[in-house]
Amino acid sequence: MSLDTEKLTIVKSSAPFLKEHSTDIGKHFYERLFAKAPELRHIFNQTNQERGLQQEALVYSVYAAGENIDRLENIHQLVDRIAEKHVSLGVQPEQYPIAGEALIQAIKDVLGDQAADEIIDAWRAAYDYIANIFIELEQKKYEEIEQRKGGWQGFRNFIVETKIQETPDIVTFCLKPEDAQPIASYKAGQYLTLKADIAGEPYTHMRQYSLCGLPGKDNYKISVKREKGNGDQPDGIVSNYLHDQVTEGDILSFSAPAGDFTITSEDEPLVLLSGGIGLTPLVGMLDTIAEKTPHRQVTFIHATQNSLTHAMKEHVQQIAAEHPNIISLVCYDRPSETDRINQNYDKEGYVDLPWLQSILTCGKEAEFFCCGPAPFMKAIDCSLKDWGVPGESRHYEVFNPISVLNEA
Ligand code: FAD
């Protein structure tokens, strides 16, 4: 399947125009989609809907695809990341036409007479073209995960073997398959998607949790931070359910490991930068390096408020103590009195470029992996860009919908 030159030109030239109206198009799209196919609600994070983040992510992706329609290889990372997420959520080929119709109708709703028939036709063709790329890519990924030893399609039940309180706000769950059969290995940095049917909730909720133990075992480990509301905003639905209601022996349902935030290079120095709960995929990477390639030079930097919020501290310290090539550094932006007395951190305040330049013995010749709250990652990304670290050496995982960092 291909797009003719005329349609291609129309899509590219009208992409910025669509972007201007992106918020409204996103809103209309979801209204139309859920009116037509309410059963698709659970695929989309309903809290992100209310916060407007899902709409932004959708329109960011549509715009990026439209602008790059003649050279999709430029956005192959975005395409792959979205396809991984779709597979983890169980998106099916027959759902694409339903979403496509809702998108075209939303563009018509918002642009009215400004959307001439040829613009609508061109976007319809572009959508079908892109949808086919996703369908084929996702089909391959479904087949790959099903054929992998211990792999599975859809959702599989796991027993909560242990639930460990890491800090007042972070718990770690060790999960074993209910069927006691092998489980798929994974690449450090990947995540599981949890399907949660919570009593009293009108919808099923899906959430991703990064794997933070060592791959290749007979269990998975995830660590979850309790998301608190702030008076105006309600508490996070799934994280509070996991903290307050799920106990050892309970059953949780997950899709197979997915995600593209993984280490692909073999020898370059690595800088693993995390903020808050963003440490989960990076601890997984650290564990894997310590076991498989301990000669590799690694700087593990973790930023959090203080020792009370500092999860997995002893674990990381122990790995660093046992491996001379691994350095662990800690930034507290609000150290407690006890922290000050014990001097158990390396920097007070936020991670910034002068500090990175002063502590990284590898300089900027490294692969940087970063995960944390959006403002943290935006600040790190600006610093690394200013330093001249090339785009292909800067890797990010976002716990929010995909547009958050790209829109920075
Ligand atoms: P939600 O109900 O989704 O709420 C999220 C936030 O929005 C809360 O702070 C809430 O107060 C606020 N909110 C709710 N309603 C509104 C509103 N109307 N307006 C404004 N704000 C509102 N999390 C982890 O803890 N550990 C991990 O390892 C981890 N890995 C992840 C990996 C990936 C790839 C991704 C995408 C996410 C990951 N997450 C991880 C985040 C996780 O998936 C959930 O998003 C997180 O647990 C919050 O879900 P929740 O249902 O508790 O909160």
Short mmCIF file of C-alpha atoms and ligand atoms in Angstrom, two decimals:
data_model
loop_
_atom_site.label_atom_id
_atom_site.label_comp_id
_atom_site.label_asym_id
_atom_site.label_seq_id
_atom_site.Cartn_x
_atom_site.Cartn_y
_atom_site.Cartn_z
CA MET A 1 0.00 0.00 0.00
CA SER A 2 1.30 3.49 -0.82
CA LEU A 3 0.10 7.07 -0.87
CA ASP A 4 -0.04 9.04 -4.13
CA THR A 5 2.06 12.19 -4.38
CA GLU A 6 -0.90 14.54 -4.39
CA LYS A 7 -2.35 13.15 -1.14
CA LEU A 8 1.10 13.07 0.38
CA THR A 9 1.61 16.79 -0.36
CA ILE A 10 -1.80 17.70 1.06
CA VAL A 11 -1.17 15.75 4.29
CA LYS A 12 2.25 17.31 4.84
CA SER A 13 1.06 20.84 4.14
CA SER A 14 -2.07 20.54 6.30
CA ALA A 15 -0.35 18.82 9.28
CA PRO A 16 0.61 22.14 10.98
CA PHE A 17 -2.97 23.38 10.49
CA LEU A 18 -4.30 20.28 12.25
CA LYS A 19 -1.78 20.82 15.02
CA GLU A 20 -3.16 24.31 15.62
CA HIS A 21 -6.54 22.73 16.38
CA SER A 22 -5.09 19.71 18.11
CA THR A 23 -6.79 20.08 21.50
CA ASP A 24 -10.26 20.26 19.99
CA ILE A 25 -9.61 17.45 17.52
CA GLY A 26 -8.35 15.23 20.35
CA LYS A 27 -11.43 15.99 22.45
CA HIS A 28 -13.87 15.29 19.60
CA PHE A 29 -11.97 12.14 18.62
CA TYR A 30 -12.39 10.51 22.04
CA GLU A 31 -16.01 11.61 22.39
CA ARG A 32 -16.84 10.08 19.02
CA LEU A 33 -14.77 6.96 19.62
CA PHE A 34 -16.29 6.14 23.01
CA ALA A 35 -19.84 6.91 21.78
CA LYS A 36 -19.33 4.44 18.93
CA ALA A 37 -17.25 1.84 20.77
CA PRO A 38 -17.53 2.20 24.57
CA GLU A 39 -15.77 -1.18 24.93
CA LEU A 40 -12.53 0.53 23.84
CA ARG A 41 -12.49 2.82 26.88
CA HIS A 42 -10.25 0.58 28.94
CA ILE A 43 -7.48 0.72 26.30
CA PHE A 44 -7.09 4.42 26.98
CA ASN A 45 -6.02 5.67 30.41
CA GLN A 46 -9.18 7.41 31.65
CA THR A 47 -7.32 9.62 34.12
CA ASN A 48 -5.09 10.87 31.31
CA GLN A 49 -8.30 11.58 29.38
CA GLU A 50 -9.54 13.80 32.17
CA ARG A 51 -6.19 15.53 32.43
CA GLY A 52 -6.13 16.12 28.65
CA LEU A 53 -2.82 14.21 28.35
CA GLN A 54 -4.22 11.42 26.19
CA GLN A 55 -5.64 13.92 23.71
CA GLU A 56 -2.25 15.64 23.47
CA ALA A 57 -0.51 12.30 22.92
CA LEU A 58 -2.92 11.33 20.16
CA VAL A 59 -2.63 14.59 18.31
CA TYR A 60 1.14 14.69 18.75
CA SER A 61 1.36 11.26 17.11
CA VAL A 62 -1.02 12.15 14.27
CA TYR A 63 0.87 15.37 13.60
CA ALA A 64 4.27 13.65 13.71
CA ALA A 65 3.02 10.96 11.32
CA GLY A 66 1.47 13.54 8.95
CA GLU A 67 4.57 15.70 8.89
CA ASN A 68 6.82 12.70 8.25
CA ILE A 69 4.45 10.76 6.03
CA ASP A 70 7.01 10.51 3.18
CA ARG A 71 9.88 9.49 5.49
CA LEU A 72 8.40 7.52 8.36
CA GLU A 73 11.87 6.13 9.09
CA ASN A 74 12.53 9.52 10.78
CA ILE A 75 9.99 8.64 13.45
CA HIS A 76 10.66 4.89 13.62
CA GLN A 77 11.41 5.15 17.35
CA LEU A 78 8.04 6.77 18.02
CA VAL A 79 6.29 4.20 15.80
CA ASP A 80 8.02 1.33 17.58
CA ARG A 81 7.28 2.73 21.02
CA ILE A 82 3.58 3.16 20.20
CA ALA A 83 3.42 -0.34 18.68
CA GLU A 84 4.97 -1.82 21.84
CA LYS A 85 2.37 -0.04 23.95
CA HIS A 86 -0.46 -1.18 21.67
CA VAL A 87 0.70 -4.79 21.93
CA SER A 88 0.91 -4.55 25.70
CA LEU A 89 -2.66 -3.22 25.76
CA GLY A 90 -3.93 -5.86 23.33
CA VAL A 91 -4.91 -3.48 20.49
CA GLN A 92 -6.39 -5.49 17.57
CA PRO A 93 -6.40 -4.83 13.78
CA GLU A 94 -10.20 -4.50 13.64
CA GLN A 95 -10.03 -1.56 16.07
CA TYR A 96 -8.06 0.61 13.62
CA PRO A 97 -10.94 1.39 11.21
CA ILE A 98 -13.16 2.35 14.16
CA ALA A 99 -10.52 4.78 15.48
CA GLY A 100 -9.86 6.04 11.91
CA GLU A 101 -13.49 6.93 11.37
CA ALA A 102 -13.63 8.74 14.71
CA LEU A 103 -10.50 10.71 13.79
CA ILE A 104 -11.79 11.77 10.37
CA GLN A 105 -15.14 12.78 11.87
CA ALA A 106 -13.33 14.75 14.61
CA ILE A 107 -11.28 16.62 11.99
CA LYS A 108 -14.52 17.45 10.13
CA ASP A 109 -16.26 18.51 13.37
CA VAL A 110 -13.50 20.93 14.28
CA LEU A 111 -12.40 22.29 10.92
CA GLY A 112 -15.88 22.46 9.36
CA ASP A 113 -15.75 24.24 5.96
CA GLN A 114 -12.02 24.81 6.32
CA ALA A 115 -11.48 21.11 5.69
CA ALA A 116 -12.03 20.75 1.97
CA ASP A 117 -12.97 17.30 0.65
CA GLU A 118 -9.47 16.74 -0.73
CA ILE A 119 -7.94 17.38 2.72
CA ILE A 120 -10.32 14.87 4.32
CA ASP A 121 -9.67 12.31 1.58
CA ALA A 122 -5.91 12.74 1.92
CA TRP A 123 -6.01 12.27 5.70
CA ARG A 124 -8.27 9.24 5.36
CA ALA A 125 -5.76 7.67 2.97
CA ALA A 126 -2.85 8.66 5.24
CA TYR A 127 -4.57 7.12 8.26
CA ASP A 128 -5.17 3.83 6.40
CA TYR A 129 -1.56 3.82 5.25
CA ILE A 130 -0.19 4.38 8.77
CA ALA A 131 -2.73 1.99 10.34
CA ASN A 132 -1.47 -0.77 8.03
CA ILE A 133 2.10 -0.15 9.12
CA PHE A 134 1.05 -0.47 12.77
CA ILE A 135 -1.09 -3.54 12.15
CA GLU A 136 1.77 -5.37 10.42
CA LEU A 137 4.35 -4.33 13.01
CA GLU A 138 2.07 -5.28 15.90
CA GLN A 139 1.23 -8.62 14.31
CA LYS A 140 4.95 -9.45 14.22
CA LYS A 141 5.33 -8.43 17.84
CA TYR A 142 2.33 -10.55 18.92
CA GLU A 143 3.79 -13.55 17.11
CA GLU A 144 7.25 -12.95 18.56
CA ILE A 145 6.03 -12.77 22.15
CA GLU A 146 3.80 -15.83 21.79
CA GLN A 147 6.64 -17.90 20.32
CA ARG A 148 9.14 -16.79 22.96
CA LYS A 149 9.68 -19.43 25.67
CA GLY A 150 7.21 -18.65 28.42
CA GLY A 151 5.54 -15.95 26.29
CA TRP A 152 1.78 -15.37 26.02
CA GLN A 153 -0.79 -13.25 24.22
CA GLY A 154 -3.41 -11.29 26.10
CA PHE A 155 -3.41 -11.33 29.90
CA ARG A 156 -2.09 -13.95 32.32
CA ASN A 157 -2.70 -14.36 36.04
CA PHE A 158 0.10 -13.89 38.56
CA ILE A 159 0.07 -14.52 42.30
CA VAL A 160 1.50 -11.82 44.52
CA GLU A 161 4.20 -13.82 46.26
CA THR A 162 5.59 -11.00 48.37
CA LYS A 163 4.70 -7.36 48.92
CA ILE A 164 7.54 -5.33 50.40
CA GLN A 165 7.29 -1.76 51.66
CA GLU A 166 10.37 0.03 50.28
CA THR A 167 9.51 3.52 51.54
CA PRO A 168 6.25 4.93 52.96
CA ASP A 169 5.08 5.51 49.35
CA ILE A 170 6.71 2.71 47.35
CA VAL A 171 5.92 -1.02 47.47
CA THR A 172 7.56 -3.85 45.55
CA PHE A 173 5.52 -6.82 44.37
CA CYS A 174 7.13 -10.15 43.51
CA LEU A 175 4.86 -11.98 41.05
CA LYS A 176 4.74 -15.67 40.16
CA PRO A 177 2.57 -17.14 37.37
CA GLU A 178 -0.58 -18.80 38.70
CA ASP A 179 -0.17 -21.66 36.18
CA ALA A 180 3.39 -22.34 37.51
CA GLN A 181 4.65 -22.52 33.90
CA PRO A 182 7.77 -20.69 32.62
CA ILE A 183 7.50 -16.94 32.05
CA ALA A 184 9.02 -14.94 29.19
CA SER A 185 12.36 -13.36 29.85
CA TYR A 186 12.67 -9.65 29.05
CA LYS A 187 15.16 -6.91 28.37
CA ALA A 188 15.98 -4.71 31.35
CA GLY A 189 13.97 -1.50 31.00
CA GLN A 190 10.80 -3.17 29.70
CA TYR A 191 7.45 -3.05 31.48
CA LEU A 192 4.36 -5.15 32.21
CA THR A 193 0.82 -3.89 31.66
CA LEU A 194 -1.57 -4.58 34.52
CA LYS A 195 -5.28 -5.02 33.82
CA ALA A 196 -7.09 -4.02 36.99
CA ASP A 197 -10.77 -4.64 37.63
CA ILE A 198 -11.30 -2.70 40.82
CA ALA A 199 -14.54 -3.00 42.81
CA GLY A 200 -16.57 0.18 42.45
CA GLU A 201 -14.71 1.41 39.37
CA PRO A 202 -16.87 1.84 36.25
CA TYR A 203 -14.10 0.67 33.89
CA THR A 204 -11.23 -1.76 33.74
CA HIS A 205 -7.96 0.19 34.15
CA MET A 206 -4.69 -0.63 32.42
CA ARG A 207 -1.37 0.64 33.79
CA GLN A 208 2.26 -0.04 32.94
CA TYR A 209 4.89 -0.98 35.56
CA SER A 210 8.59 -1.31 34.74
CA LEU A 211 10.28 -4.58 35.59
CA CYS A 212 12.92 -4.03 38.21
CA GLY A 213 14.37 -7.44 39.04
CA LEU A 214 16.76 -9.62 37.08
CA PRO A 215 15.43 -11.09 33.82
CA GLY A 216 15.44 -14.87 33.31
CA LYS A 217 14.03 -15.84 36.73
CA ASP A 218 10.76 -17.59 37.57
CA ASN A 219 9.19 -14.36 38.85
CA TYR A 220 8.73 -10.72 37.92
CA LYS A 221 9.24 -7.74 40.22
CA ILE A 222 7.55 -4.35 39.97
CA SER A 223 7.69 -1.37 42.32
CA VAL A 224 4.76 0.99 42.55
CA LYS A 225 4.59 4.51 43.94
CA ARG A 226 1.39 5.65 45.59
CA GLU A 227 0.07 8.62 43.58
CA LYS A 228 -1.56 11.04 45.96
CA GLY A 229 -4.09 13.68 44.95
CA ASN A 230 -3.78 17.23 46.18
CA GLY A 231 -7.25 18.17 47.34
CA ASP A 232 -8.50 19.27 43.91
CA GLN A 233 -7.33 16.07 42.23
CA PRO A 234 -8.32 12.58 43.35
CA ASP A 235 -5.75 9.99 44.42
CA GLY A 236 -4.32 7.78 41.67
CA ILE A 237 -6.75 4.91 41.10
CA VAL A 238 -4.55 1.88 40.41
CA SER A 239 -1.50 2.69 42.55
CA ASN A 240 -3.67 3.25 45.63
CA TYR A 241 -5.57 0.03 44.90
CA LEU A 242 -2.24 -1.84 44.73
CA HIS A 243 -1.00 -0.24 47.96
CA ASP A 244 -4.20 -0.54 50.00
CA GLN A 245 -6.14 -3.53 48.69
CA VAL A 246 -3.76 -6.01 47.09
CA THR A 247 -2.05 -8.38 49.50
CA GLU A 248 0.19 -11.43 49.31
CA GLY A 249 -1.66 -14.38 47.72
CA ASP A 250 -3.90 -12.14 45.57
CA ILE A 251 -4.09 -12.56 41.80
CA LEU A 252 -3.15 -9.80 39.33
CA SER A 253 -3.41 -9.98 35.56
CA PHE A 254 -0.60 -8.84 33.24
CA SER A 255 0.25 -8.83 29.55
CA ALA A 256 3.73 -9.96 28.49
CA PRO A 257 6.83 -7.73 28.86
CA ALA A 258 7.02 -4.92 26.29
CA GLY A 259 8.83 -1.65 25.67
CA ASP A 260 11.76 -0.24 23.73
CA PHE A 261 13.63 1.51 26.58
CA THR A 262 16.46 -1.01 26.55
CA ILE A 263 20.23 -1.03 26.24
CA THR A 264 21.35 -1.96 22.73
CA SER A 265 25.02 -0.91 22.76
CA GLU A 266 27.65 -3.24 24.19
CA ASP A 267 30.65 -1.39 25.52
CA GLU A 268 30.13 2.36 25.80
CA PRO A 269 30.00 3.86 29.30
CA LEU A 270 26.45 4.17 30.61
CA VAL A 271 24.89 6.97 32.62
CA LEU A 272 21.62 5.91 34.29
CA LEU A 273 19.71 8.94 35.57
CA SER A 274 16.51 8.59 37.58
CA GLY A 275 14.13 10.87 39.45
CA GLY A 276 11.75 9.46 42.09
CA ILE A 277 9.95 6.28 41.03
CA GLY A 278 11.67 6.58 37.64
CA LEU A 279 14.42 4.44 39.15
CA THR A 280 12.57 1.16 38.48
CA PRO A 281 13.68 0.48 34.87
CA LEU A 282 17.18 1.77 35.65
CA VAL A 283 17.63 -0.54 38.65
CA GLY A 284 16.64 -3.37 36.30
CA MET A 285 19.39 -2.24 33.93
CA LEU A 286 21.89 -1.92 36.76
CA ASP A 287 21.16 -5.44 38.04
CA THR A 288 21.55 -6.86 34.55
CA ILE A 289 24.86 -5.12 33.92
CA ALA A 290 26.21 -6.19 37.30
CA GLU A 291 25.40 -9.78 36.45
CA LYS A 292 26.14 -9.95 32.71
CA THR A 293 28.69 -7.24 31.79
CA PRO A 294 30.26 -6.11 35.09
CA HIS A 295 33.29 -4.66 33.25
CA ARG A 296 31.09 -1.91 31.83
CA GLN A 297 31.57 1.61 33.19
CA VAL A 298 28.28 2.74 34.77
CA THR A 299 27.31 5.89 36.65
CA PHE A 300 23.98 5.47 38.43
CA ILE A 301 22.53 8.82 39.50
CA HIS A 302 19.34 8.96 41.54
CA ALA A 303 17.49 12.15 42.46
CA THR A 304 14.81 12.20 45.14
CA GLN A 305 13.69 14.40 48.02
CA ASN A 306 15.65 12.76 50.84
CA SER A 307 16.45 9.43 52.49
CA LEU A 308 12.80 8.91 53.49
CA THR A 309 11.73 8.78 49.82
CA HIS A 310 14.88 6.99 48.64
CA ALA A 311 13.86 3.49 47.48
CA MET A 312 16.28 0.57 46.88
CA LYS A 313 19.14 2.55 48.40
CA GLU A 314 20.92 -0.38 50.07
CA HIS A 315 20.49 -2.57 46.98
CA VAL A 316 22.14 -0.01 44.67
CA GLN A 317 24.86 0.79 47.22
CA GLN A 318 25.69 -2.88 47.55
CA ILE A 319 26.01 -3.35 43.78
CA ALA A 320 28.28 -0.29 43.57
CA ALA A 321 30.38 -1.56 46.49
CA GLU A 322 30.86 -4.95 44.80
CA HIS A 323 31.67 -3.58 41.32
CA PRO A 324 34.54 -1.11 40.96
CA ASN A 325 33.23 0.06 37.53
CA ILE A 326 29.85 1.04 38.93
CA ILE A 327 29.51 4.40 40.66
CA SER A 328 26.34 5.38 42.53
CA LEU A 329 25.57 9.06 43.20
CA VAL A 330 22.61 10.57 45.01
CA CYS A 331 20.96 14.01 44.79
CA TYR A 332 18.54 15.13 47.49
CA ASP A 333 16.62 18.32 46.85
CA ARG A 334 15.17 18.43 50.39
CA PRO A 335 17.64 16.58 52.65
CA SER A 336 16.42 16.05 56.22
CA GLU A 337 18.43 17.15 59.27
CA THR A 338 19.56 13.53 59.68
CA ASP A 339 20.68 13.42 56.04
CA ARG A 340 22.72 16.58 56.61
CA ILE A 341 24.34 15.14 59.70
CA ASN A 342 25.07 11.80 57.99
CA GLN A 343 26.10 13.44 54.71
CA ASN A 344 24.52 10.47 52.91
CA TYR A 345 24.07 12.25 49.57
CA ASP A 346 26.42 13.65 46.94
CA LYS A 347 24.59 16.77 45.84
CA GLU A 348 21.93 19.00 47.35
CA GLY A 349 19.40 20.34 44.83
CA TYR A 350 18.66 19.21 41.30
CA VAL A 351 20.84 17.44 38.74
CA ASP A 352 22.33 20.13 36.49
CA LEU A 353 24.86 20.34 33.69
CA PRO A 354 27.85 21.79 35.63
CA TRP A 355 27.49 19.00 38.19
CA LEU A 356 27.18 16.30 35.52
CA GLN A 357 30.28 17.68 33.81
CA SER A 358 32.17 17.65 37.10
CA ILE A 359 31.33 14.05 38.09
CA LEU A 360 31.20 12.10 34.85
CA THR A 361 34.69 10.73 34.29
CA CYS A 362 33.52 9.43 30.90
CA GLY A 363 32.51 12.98 29.92
CA LYS A 364 29.72 13.11 27.36
CA GLU A 365 30.98 10.05 25.46
CA ALA A 366 28.36 7.77 26.97
CA GLU A 367 24.88 6.37 26.47
CA PHE A 368 22.43 8.26 28.71
CA PHE A 369 19.27 6.55 29.99
CA CYS A 370 16.84 8.73 31.89
CA CYS A 371 13.51 8.15 33.62
CA GLY A 372 11.60 10.35 36.05
CA PRO A 373 8.95 13.06 36.29
CA ALA A 374 8.44 15.12 33.11
CA PRO A 375 10.12 18.33 34.47
CA PHE A 376 13.16 16.28 35.58
CA MET A 377 13.51 14.69 32.15
CA LYS A 378 13.01 17.95 30.30
CA ALA A 379 15.75 19.57 32.41
CA ILE A 380 18.13 16.64 31.81
CA ASP A 381 17.35 16.60 28.10
CA CYS A 382 18.10 20.34 27.79
CA SER A 383 21.37 19.89 29.70
CA LEU A 384 22.51 16.97 27.56
CA LYS A 385 21.59 18.80 24.35
CA ASP A 386 23.51 21.88 25.53
CA TRP A 387 26.50 19.66 26.27
CA GLY A 388 26.33 18.26 22.74
CA VAL A 389 25.26 14.69 23.55
CA PRO A 390 23.79 13.41 20.25
CA GLY A 391 20.11 12.43 20.08
CA GLU A 392 20.87 8.74 19.49
CA SER A 393 22.76 8.60 22.81
CA ARG A 394 19.91 10.13 24.85
CA HIS A 395 17.22 7.59 25.82
CA TYR A 396 14.08 8.33 27.81
CA GLU A 397 11.19 6.44 29.34
CA VAL A 398 8.08 8.45 30.06
CA PHE A 399 5.60 7.31 32.68
CA ASN A 400 3.12 9.74 31.13
CA PRO A 401 1.63 9.47 27.62
CA ILE A 402 4.26 9.55 24.93
CA SER A 403 4.03 13.20 23.84
CA VAL A 404 5.20 14.68 27.14
CA LEU A 405 8.91 14.85 26.43
CA ASN A 406 8.69 15.28 22.68
CA GLU A 407 6.63 18.40 23.07
CA ALA A 408 9.28 20.03 25.25
P1 FAD B 1 -4.14 7.87 37.92
O1 FAD B 1 -5.53 7.59 38.37
O2 FAD B 1 -3.79 7.51 36.56
O3 FAD B 1 -3.76 9.37 38.27
C1 FAD B 1 -2.49 9.89 37.91
C2 FAD B 1 -2.29 11.26 38.55
O4 FAD B 1 -3.26 12.16 38.02
C3 FAD B 1 -2.48 11.26 40.07
O5 FAD B 1 -1.43 12.02 40.63
C4 FAD B 1 -3.81 11.94 40.29
O6 FAD B 1 -3.84 12.66 41.50
C5 FAD B 1 -3.88 12.87 39.10
N1 FAD B 1 -5.27 13.16 38.65
C6 FAD B 1 -6.32 12.33 38.73
N2 FAD B 1 -7.41 12.93 38.17
C7 FAD B 1 -6.99 14.15 37.74
C8 FAD B 1 -7.64 15.25 37.09
N3 FAD B 1 -8.93 15.18 36.75
N4 FAD B 1 -6.88 16.34 36.80
C9 FAD B 1 -5.58 16.39 37.11
N5 FAD B 1 -4.93 15.40 37.74
C10 FAD B 1 -5.62 14.29 38.04
N6 FAD B 1 4.64 3.77 38.02
C11 FAD B 1 5.25 3.22 39.09
O7 FAD B 1 4.86 3.49 40.23
N7 FAD B 1 6.30 2.34 38.92
C12 FAD B 1 6.77 2.00 37.69
O8 FAD B 1 7.71 1.22 37.57
C13 FAD B 1 6.12 2.55 36.54
N8 FAD B 1 6.53 2.24 35.29
C14 FAD B 1 5.88 2.78 34.22
C15 FAD B 1 6.31 2.45 32.93
C16 FAD B 1 5.69 3.00 31.83
C17 FAD B 1 6.18 2.66 30.44
C18 FAD B 1 4.58 3.87 32.01
C19 FAD B 1 3.87 4.45 30.82
C20 FAD B 1 4.13 4.19 33.27
C21 FAD B 1 4.78 3.65 34.40
N9 FAD B 1 4.36 3.96 35.69
C22 FAD B 1 5.01 3.44 36.77
C23 FAD B 1 3.19 4.83 35.93
C24 FAD B 1 1.93 3.93 36.13
O9 FAD B 1 1.63 3.27 34.92
C25 FAD B 1 0.69 4.73 36.54
O10 FAD B 1 0.54 5.81 35.66
C26 FAD B 1 0.81 5.23 37.98
O11 FAD B 1 0.85 4.13 38.88
C27 FAD B 1 -0.40 6.11 38.34
O12 FAD B 1 -1.56 5.37 38.10
P2 FAD B 1 -2.84 5.59 39.04
O13 FAD B 1 -3.96 4.81 38.43
O14 FAD B 1 -2.52 5.36 40.45
O15 FAD B 1 -3.08 7.13 38.89
#
